[in-house]
Amino acid sequence: MSDEVLSELSAEEWLRSFADYTRYAEGKRGPLNRGAGAADVVPGVYPDWHYDALAIRCLLKRVLDQQQEIERLSERVRALEPDHE
């Protein structure tokens, strides 16, 4: 993430920025994802930060997907409601 003010980003912009920031951590190995051979080195602010970062990204994506589904279903309900005049 660059110098954007996070509070000024939409959820979609935040997710896209966070995805770019954490992309290189995908598939890395460490104590929680050992794999074969030595653990990959993922530089960060604390050990295994990438697991937390990827979990946050996954959670936010799920929330956004659910939000979009709620909006889609709300539109369908509005389309089915009789006009109130």
XYZ file of N, CA and C in Angstrom:
255
model
N 0.843 -1.160 0.000
C 0.000 0.000 0.000
C 0.892 1.227 0.000
N 0.558 2.141 -0.811
C 1.369 3.355 -0.858
C 0.893 4.324 0.208
N 0.976 5.591 -0.086
C 0.665 6.606 0.919
C -0.806 7.001 0.951
N -1.697 6.191 0.363
C -3.113 6.542 0.405
C -3.589 6.574 1.857
N -4.547 7.421 2.114
C -5.194 7.432 3.421
C -6.262 6.348 3.371
N -6.086 5.315 4.192
C -6.963 4.151 4.105
C -8.425 4.504 4.323
N -8.699 5.491 5.180
C -10.088 5.846 5.455
C -10.773 6.473 4.247
N -9.991 6.927 3.265
C -10.573 7.544 2.083
C -10.795 6.547 0.951
N -10.357 5.304 1.127
C -10.530 4.287 0.093
C -11.860 3.573 0.269
N -12.465 3.190 -0.845
C -13.646 2.329 -0.749
C -13.167 0.934 -0.367
N -14.084 0.080 0.034
C -13.712 -1.289 0.401
C -13.078 -2.003 -0.780
N -13.600 -1.781 -1.985
C -13.045 -2.426 -3.173
C -11.631 -1.933 -3.459
N -11.405 -0.623 -3.316
C -10.062 -0.067 -3.533
C -9.087 -0.588 -2.489
N -9.551 -0.687 -1.237
C -8.702 -1.196 -0.166
C -8.320 -2.641 -0.447
N -9.298 -3.443 -0.855
C -9.017 -4.846 -1.136
C -8.029 -4.981 -2.285
N -8.204 -4.193 -3.341
C -7.287 -4.253 -4.486
C -5.874 -3.849 -4.051
N -5.756 -2.798 -3.257
C -4.459 -2.344 -2.772
C -3.829 -3.395 -1.858
N -4.627 -3.969 -0.971
C -4.131 -4.983 -0.040
C -3.723 -6.241 -0.795
N -4.483 -6.599 -1.833
C -4.133 -7.766 -2.648
C -2.791 -7.554 -3.330
N -2.555 -6.363 -3.854
C -1.273 -6.060 -4.490
C -0.139 -6.151 -3.470
N -0.383 -5.641 -2.283
C 0.636 -5.608 -1.235
C 0.989 -7.008 -0.743
N 0.006 -7.899 -0.690
C 0.231 -9.235 -0.117
C 0.430 -10.321 -1.167
N 0.381 -9.971 -2.437
C 0.451 -10.985 -3.499
C 1.675 -11.897 -3.373
N 2.840 -11.328 -3.081
C 4.046 -12.152 -3.017
C 4.043 -13.111 -1.831
N 3.128 -12.923 -0.874
C 3.057 -13.833 0.269
C 2.226 -15.075 -0.029
N 1.467 -15.057 -1.106
C 0.636 -16.208 -1.434
C 1.503 -17.436 -1.688
N 1.125 -18.544 -1.079
C 1.819 -19.796 -1.302
C 3.138 -19.930 -0.567
N 3.503 -18.945 0.223
C 4.764 -19.033 0.962
C 4.631 -20.050 2.082
N 5.751 -20.628 2.432
C 5.757 -21.638 3.479
C 6.325 -21.066 4.765
N 5.860 -21.595 5.855
C 6.326 -21.186 7.182
C 5.788 -22.198 8.179
N 5.782 -21.860 9.459
C 5.327 -22.816 10.475
C 3.904 -23.333 10.262
N 3.015 -22.519 9.666
C 1.633 -22.958 9.465
C 1.429 -23.638 8.121
N 2.365 -23.478 7.220
C 2.250 -24.055 5.877
C 3.642 -24.562 5.488
N 4.020 -25.686 6.051
C 5.399 -26.126 5.971
C 5.840 -26.524 4.571
N 5.119 -27.365 3.898
C 5.563 -27.796 2.577
C 6.879 -28.552 2.676
N 7.450 -28.869 1.537
C 8.714 -29.599 1.516
C 9.881 -28.624 1.572
N 10.937 -29.007 2.216
C 12.131 -28.169 2.249
C 12.050 -27.073 3.295
N 12.975 -26.164 3.195
C 13.043 -25.071 4.167
C 11.906 -24.086 3.946
N 11.545 -23.399 4.999
C 10.478 -22.399 4.923
C 10.922 -21.222 4.068
N 9.975 -20.663 3.323
C 10.258 -19.457 2.545
C 10.434 -18.276 3.492
N 11.203 -17.328 3.082
C 11.387 -16.112 3.870
C 10.423 -15.058 3.352
N 9.554 -14.593 4.222
C 8.607 -13.543 3.865
C 8.895 -12.353 4.757
N 9.560 -11.325 4.218
C 9.869 -10.175 5.061
C 8.602 -9.470 5.511
N 8.578 -9.051 6.722
C 7.408 -8.360 7.245
C 7.678 -7.833 8.634
N 6.651 -7.294 9.242
C 6.815 -6.637 10.536
C 6.919 -7.627 11.689
N 6.435 -8.842 11.521
C 6.577 -9.873 12.555
C 6.515 -11.231 11.862
N 7.030 -12.278 12.497
C 7.035 -13.597 11.862
C 5.610 -14.052 11.520
N 5.474 -14.640 10.380
C 4.198 -15.219 9.927
C 3.104 -14.182 9.710
N 3.481 -12.917 9.534
C 2.492 -11.859 9.292
C 1.649 -12.175 8.066
N 2.234 -12.876 7.084
C 1.530 -13.101 5.823
C 0.299 -13.973 6.005
N 0.302 -14.863 6.993
C -0.903 -15.655 7.239
C -2.048 -14.757 7.690
N -1.740 -13.837 8.601
C -2.764 -12.899 9.063
C -3.234 -12.012 7.917
N -2.292 -11.517 7.112
C -2.644 -10.624 6.011
C -3.529 -11.326 4.995
N -3.184 -12.552 4.626
C -3.991 -13.282 3.651
C -5.360 -13.642 4.229
N -5.424 -13.922 5.532
C -6.710 -14.209 6.172
C -7.602 -12.971 6.164
N -7.025 -11.807 6.454
C -7.791 -10.555 6.427
C -8.304 -10.293 5.023
N -7.447 -10.488 4.031
C -7.846 -10.266 2.646
C -8.980 -11.207 2.245
N -8.868 -12.472 2.637
C -9.918 -13.449 2.327
C -11.232 -13.057 3.002
N -11.158 -12.634 4.256
C -12.354 -12.230 4.985
C -13.019 -11.026 4.329
N -12.229 -10.017 3.975
C -12.798 -8.829 3.350
C -13.415 -9.172 1.997
N -12.759 -10.031 1.237
C -13.321 -10.436 -0.053
C -14.661 -11.132 0.143
N -14.754 -11.968 1.152
C -16.016 -12.662 1.427
C -17.106 -11.657 1.806
N -16.764 -10.675 2.620
C -17.734 -9.644 3.007
C -18.208 -8.879 1.771
N -17.272 -8.511 0.888
C -17.649 -7.785 -0.328
C -18.527 -8.646 -1.234
N -18.198 -9.918 -1.358
C -19.017 -10.820 -2.169
C -20.432 -10.918 -1.596
N -20.538 -11.020 -0.275
C -21.856 -11.091 0.361
C -22.616 -9.788 0.197
N -21.909 -8.669 0.283
C -22.549 -7.373 0.089
C -23.132 -7.274 -1.323
N -22.360 -7.709 -2.310
C -22.837 -7.683 -3.687
C -24.046 -8.612 -3.867
N -24.025 -9.765 -3.225
C -25.156 -10.693 -3.317
C -26.395 -10.087 -2.667
N -26.231 -9.417 -1.531
C -27.358 -8.757 -0.867
C -27.947 -7.681 -1.770
N -27.078 -6.895 -2.413
C -27.557 -5.850 -3.325
C -28.297 -6.470 -4.513
N -27.766 -7.570 -5.042
C -28.410 -8.244 -6.170
C -29.788 -8.772 -5.766
N -29.872 -9.379 -4.603
C -31.153 -9.910 -4.135
C -32.133 -8.778 -3.814
N -31.631 -7.676 -3.288
C -32.495 -6.522 -3.006
C -33.114 -5.986 -4.294
N -32.319 -5.935 -5.354
C -32.835 -5.500 -6.659
C -33.926 -6.445 -7.153
N -33.729 -7.724 -6.974
C -34.746 -8.702 -7.395
C -36.033 -8.531 -6.604
N -35.908 -8.273 -5.285
C -37.085 -8.065 -4.455
C -37.821 -6.816 -4.894
N -37.083 -5.730 -5.158
C -37.720 -4.489 -5.629
C -38.443 -4.721 -6.954
N -37.847 -5.519 -7.809
C -38.478 -5.794 -9.110
C -39.762 -6.595 -8.946
N -39.861 -7.382 -7.913
C -41.053 -8.213 -7.690
C -42.143 -7.496 -6.908
N -41.810 -6.424 -6.205
C -42.799 -5.695 -5.407
C -43.759 -4.938 -6.323
N -45.035 -4.958 -5.978
C -45.990 -4.173 -6.760
C -45.740 -2.678 -6.500
N -46.071 -1.889 -7.500
C -45.911 -0.428 -7.340
C -46.864 0.071 -6.277
N -46.332 0.885 -5.383
C -47.147 1.496 -4.329
C -47.450 2.925 -4.727
N -48.621 3.149 -5.314
C -48.987 4.496 -5.754
C -50.248 4.954 -5.069
